[in-house]
XYZ file of C-alpha atoms in Angstrom:
291
model
C -0.066 0.217 -0.360
C 2.958 2.100 -0.769
C 1.199 4.058 -3.297
C -0.925 5.494 -1.307
C 0.620 7.125 1.753
C 2.988 8.530 -0.850
C 0.049 10.511 -2.220
C -2.165 11.004 0.308
C 0.508 11.914 3.064
C 1.953 11.000 6.120
C -0.948 9.831 8.673
C -4.058 9.766 6.782
C -4.839 6.129 7.521
C -5.224 7.125 10.522
C -7.154 10.150 10.186
C -9.490 8.247 7.516
C -9.062 4.532 8.585
C -11.985 3.384 6.212
C -10.503 4.825 3.087
C -7.695 1.454 3.118
C -10.583 -0.932 2.904
C -12.616 1.446 0.322
C -9.564 1.560 -2.569
C -10.430 -0.494 -5.449
C -9.477 -0.531 -9.154
C -12.101 -1.244 -12.082
C -10.482 -4.519 -11.729
C -11.385 -5.333 -8.379
C -7.620 -4.801 -7.189
C -6.716 -2.723 -4.468
C -4.534 0.223 -5.188
C -4.192 0.023 -8.948
C -3.009 2.441 -10.649
C -3.980 2.772 -14.233
C -3.878 5.407 -17.452
C -6.941 7.179 -18.520
C -7.355 10.071 -20.779
C -7.313 13.713 -19.377
C -9.616 14.474 -21.018
C -11.800 11.551 -19.369
C -10.686 13.437 -16.064
C -12.745 16.705 -14.198
C -12.116 18.447 -11.228
C -13.806 18.109 -7.822
C -16.293 21.326 -8.192
C -16.873 20.779 -3.875
C -12.945 20.472 -3.281
C -11.622 23.089 -0.689
C -9.105 24.655 -2.823
C -10.029 27.831 -5.179
C -6.842 29.475 -6.042
C -4.031 28.171 -7.593
C -0.724 29.899 -8.233
C -0.330 30.070 -12.166
C 3.906 30.379 -11.713
C 3.754 26.975 -9.845
C 1.976 25.369 -11.945
C 3.930 26.563 -15.083
C 6.951 25.390 -12.844
C 5.707 21.760 -12.128
C 3.956 21.547 -15.625
C 8.045 22.098 -17.196
C 8.913 18.565 -14.489
C 5.952 17.078 -16.191
C 7.163 17.538 -19.297
C 10.590 15.879 -18.119
C 9.206 13.517 -16.075
C 5.557 12.273 -16.573
C 3.062 12.883 -13.300
C 5.225 10.503 -10.727
C 2.009 10.736 -8.413
C -1.156 9.271 -9.442
C -5.092 11.547 -9.455
C -6.895 9.870 -6.489
C -10.206 9.924 -8.417
C -13.679 8.385 -8.151
C -15.489 6.963 -11.437
C -18.848 9.235 -12.301
C -20.948 8.475 -15.338
C -18.936 9.398 -18.206
C -15.476 10.341 -16.349
C -13.581 10.471 -13.910
C -13.843 13.249 -11.023
C -11.008 14.498 -8.789
C -10.882 13.559 -4.977
C -7.257 14.739 -4.804
C -4.551 16.145 -7.693
C -6.275 18.572 -9.098
C -3.204 20.973 -9.605
C -1.604 17.402 -11.115
C -4.096 17.264 -13.829
C -3.914 21.116 -13.954
C -0.104 21.010 -14.845
C -0.730 17.650 -16.399
C -2.554 19.582 -18.777
C -0.369 23.013 -19.582
C 2.085 19.740 -20.616
C -0.743 18.989 -23.243
C -0.398 15.209 -21.051
C -2.891 13.221 -23.712
C -2.802 10.855 -20.580
C -2.257 10.849 -16.312
C -2.124 7.726 -14.138
C -5.035 7.245 -11.688
C -5.755 5.684 -8.583
C -9.831 4.802 -8.799
C -11.321 5.100 -5.598
C -15.071 4.300 -3.744
C -15.387 6.343 -1.193
C -18.576 8.403 0.480
C -19.099 11.701 -0.229
C -17.896 12.805 3.262
C -14.335 10.774 2.338
C -14.012 12.638 -0.281
C -13.506 16.028 0.881
C -12.239 14.573 3.804
C -8.987 13.649 2.053
C -9.167 16.398 -0.453
C -9.329 18.971 2.333
C -6.290 16.686 3.772
C -4.283 16.973 0.206
C -4.472 20.367 0.266
C -3.583 21.268 4.397
C -0.633 18.590 4.162
C 0.587 20.266 1.088
C -0.018 24.235 2.257
C -2.085 24.824 -0.842
C -5.216 26.348 0.917
C -5.586 29.859 2.163
C -7.044 30.619 5.363
C -10.546 31.238 4.473
C -10.382 27.827 2.083
C -9.658 26.188 4.471
C -12.198 27.478 7.308
C -15.166 27.085 5.296
C -13.488 23.019 4.430
C -14.132 23.188 8.194
C -17.193 24.275 8.526
C -18.341 22.385 5.625
C -17.572 19.243 8.001
C -19.143 20.188 10.738
C -22.261 21.187 8.614
C -23.129 19.129 5.570
C -21.812 15.841 7.969
C -22.497 16.792 11.234
C -19.183 16.468 12.529
C -18.103 18.151 15.917
C -14.473 20.409 15.903
C -12.753 17.740 18.233
C -13.664 15.065 15.225
C -12.509 17.313 12.608
C -9.479 18.369 14.391
C -9.141 14.549 14.675
C -9.194 13.922 11.095
C -6.634 16.906 9.796
C -4.515 16.211 12.396
C -4.719 20.170 13.893
C -6.247 21.170 17.897
C -9.233 21.624 18.406
C -8.348 25.787 19.195
C -6.639 25.545 15.311
C -9.819 24.514 13.757
C -11.942 26.572 15.583
C -9.987 30.079 15.213
C -9.809 29.233 11.493
C -13.798 28.717 11.400
C -14.013 32.168 13.193
C -12.154 34.068 10.112
C -15.907 33.104 8.588
C -17.132 35.950 10.763
C -14.799 38.573 9.128
C -16.405 41.150 6.823
C -16.808 39.438 3.449
C -14.114 42.200 2.034
C -11.848 41.411 5.108
C -11.371 38.154 4.453
C -10.492 38.797 0.784
C -7.619 40.768 2.283
C -6.958 37.303 4.089
C -6.870 35.872 0.851
C -4.951 37.957 -0.994
C -2.332 38.305 1.530
C -2.792 42.247 2.606
C -2.789 41.002 6.025
C -2.529 37.870 7.953
C -4.578 35.489 10.076
C -3.148 37.361 13.337
C -4.448 40.654 12.009
C -7.998 39.136 11.127
C -8.050 37.646 14.182
C -7.449 41.089 16.174
C -10.233 42.131 14.146
C -12.942 40.140 14.977
C -13.276 41.828 18.155
C -15.068 44.632 16.086
C -18.271 44.973 14.390
C -18.308 44.201 10.378
C -18.409 47.949 9.253
C -15.524 48.927 11.132
C -13.305 45.385 10.161
C -12.626 46.641 6.597
C -11.713 50.174 7.601
C -9.114 49.156 10.582
C -8.243 46.097 8.065
C -6.794 49.061 5.521
C -5.254 51.193 8.214
C -2.825 47.674 8.990
C -2.167 47.319 5.291
C -1.567 51.431 4.998
C 0.577 51.403 8.014
C 2.121 47.904 7.432
C 0.629 47.502 11.234
C 2.441 44.321 13.673
C 0.244 42.044 15.162
C 0.552 43.298 18.442
C -0.013 47.280 17.161
C -3.138 46.113 15.786
C -4.341 44.353 18.715
C -3.340 47.922 20.630
C -5.362 49.332 17.393
C -8.411 47.445 18.105
C -8.453 47.627 22.037
C -8.418 51.233 21.930
C -11.174 51.498 19.375
C -13.559 49.018 21.957
C -12.278 51.237 24.900
C -13.432 54.706 22.340
C -16.668 53.195 21.581
C -17.217 52.168 25.011
C -17.114 56.115 26.332
C -19.279 56.623 23.180
C -21.803 54.254 24.286
C -21.694 55.429 28.246
C -21.906 59.233 27.054
C -24.680 58.321 24.991
C -26.141 56.555 27.536
C -25.802 59.710 30.012
C -27.423 61.995 27.696
C -30.022 59.699 27.160
C -30.519 59.860 30.944
C -29.849 63.753 31.579
C -33.108 64.108 28.923
C -34.717 61.544 31.595
C -33.864 63.650 34.542
C -34.345 66.696 33.053
C -38.661 65.740 31.962
C -38.654 64.030 35.816
C -37.552 67.052 37.001
C -40.077 69.336 35.154
C -42.609 66.774 36.631
C -41.430 66.922 40.232
C -41.582 71.390 40.099
C -45.265 70.960 38.864
C -46.018 68.511 41.193
C -44.272 70.586 44.281
C -44.954 74.185 43.237
C -40.572 74.620 43.880
C -37.119 74.079 41.334
C -36.171 70.571 41.732
C -32.460 69.183 40.119
C -31.324 65.374 39.830
C -27.983 65.104 39.940
C -26.847 61.580 38.698
C -23.573 59.869 39.934
C -23.797 56.700 37.292
C -26.165 54.764 35.801
C -27.653 53.391 38.487
C -27.351 56.212 41.443
C -27.775 59.933 42.134
C -28.948 63.048 43.993
C -32.264 64.842 44.776
C -32.526 68.566 45.476
C -36.013 69.962 46.445
C -35.311 73.683 47.549
C -37.413 75.149 49.829
C -37.434 78.377 51.391
C -40.068 78.592 54.325
C -40.694 76.374 57.169
C -44.591 75.853 55.899
C -42.965 74.877 52.342
C -40.892 72.540 54.150
C -44.136 70.910 55.731
C -45.925 70.711 53.086
C -43.103 69.274 50.653
C -42.970 66.483 54.253
C -46.931 66.422 53.971
C -47.044 65.471 50.337
C -44.182 63.095 50.062
C -45.949 61.332 53.438
C -48.875 61.412 51.246
C -46.959 59.483 48.181
């Protein structure tokens, strides 16, 4: 089963043990490499990876022209064609090299196994950008109802790493694109998650323009959150002042004298009722007693 390890990378057998039993050629033999026409092979539309480095593809295609496709593609037989499970980059490079045939290993897997293998291969080759990786994790969670620790086990990452990855999808869409374009790092992006989506983009652009480090970004976000908190507090106090003003007018009307309210904070303060004669004081006491 050596060929399978070369294709899938170290540790896949422990991540998806069912795959060992699922590999079959069309003739029924396990782990068999066959040659098929490149025109009969198509990529998986649901595979996690969306972006391919053209320069890297060109470099790989030059190597393929000289040595051929050394590592077979993993494919699943569909009606009228073979769908790539792992190896789309090799397939693209082979097309660029004008190959007529490519080596494949034909597998029979469930849809969940196909997603897992595609994800694992890309992660092991570090081919996915952070947003593609997060979307693949989310798909495993939502479509196949896996738990975060189960996803983490399959891709040989910690549960915290998977959770932090998925959190990136809470970012403003334009900020996600900045992560994809490597304008900001995932460290910058995670710091921005504390901000509202409208504020995230403006801050992300500031990070890019001013070449801020992650530490500087964290300090910037902290300042913005404190400013927001102070602004919210001031707005709340302004509302209270208007409310107190209305209450003062009601008390003035009821008591027939000047009344002032001096708040200490949102919950406590002092009410001052002015009187000018003993008779007025007695009248106010009588009113207060009667409620």
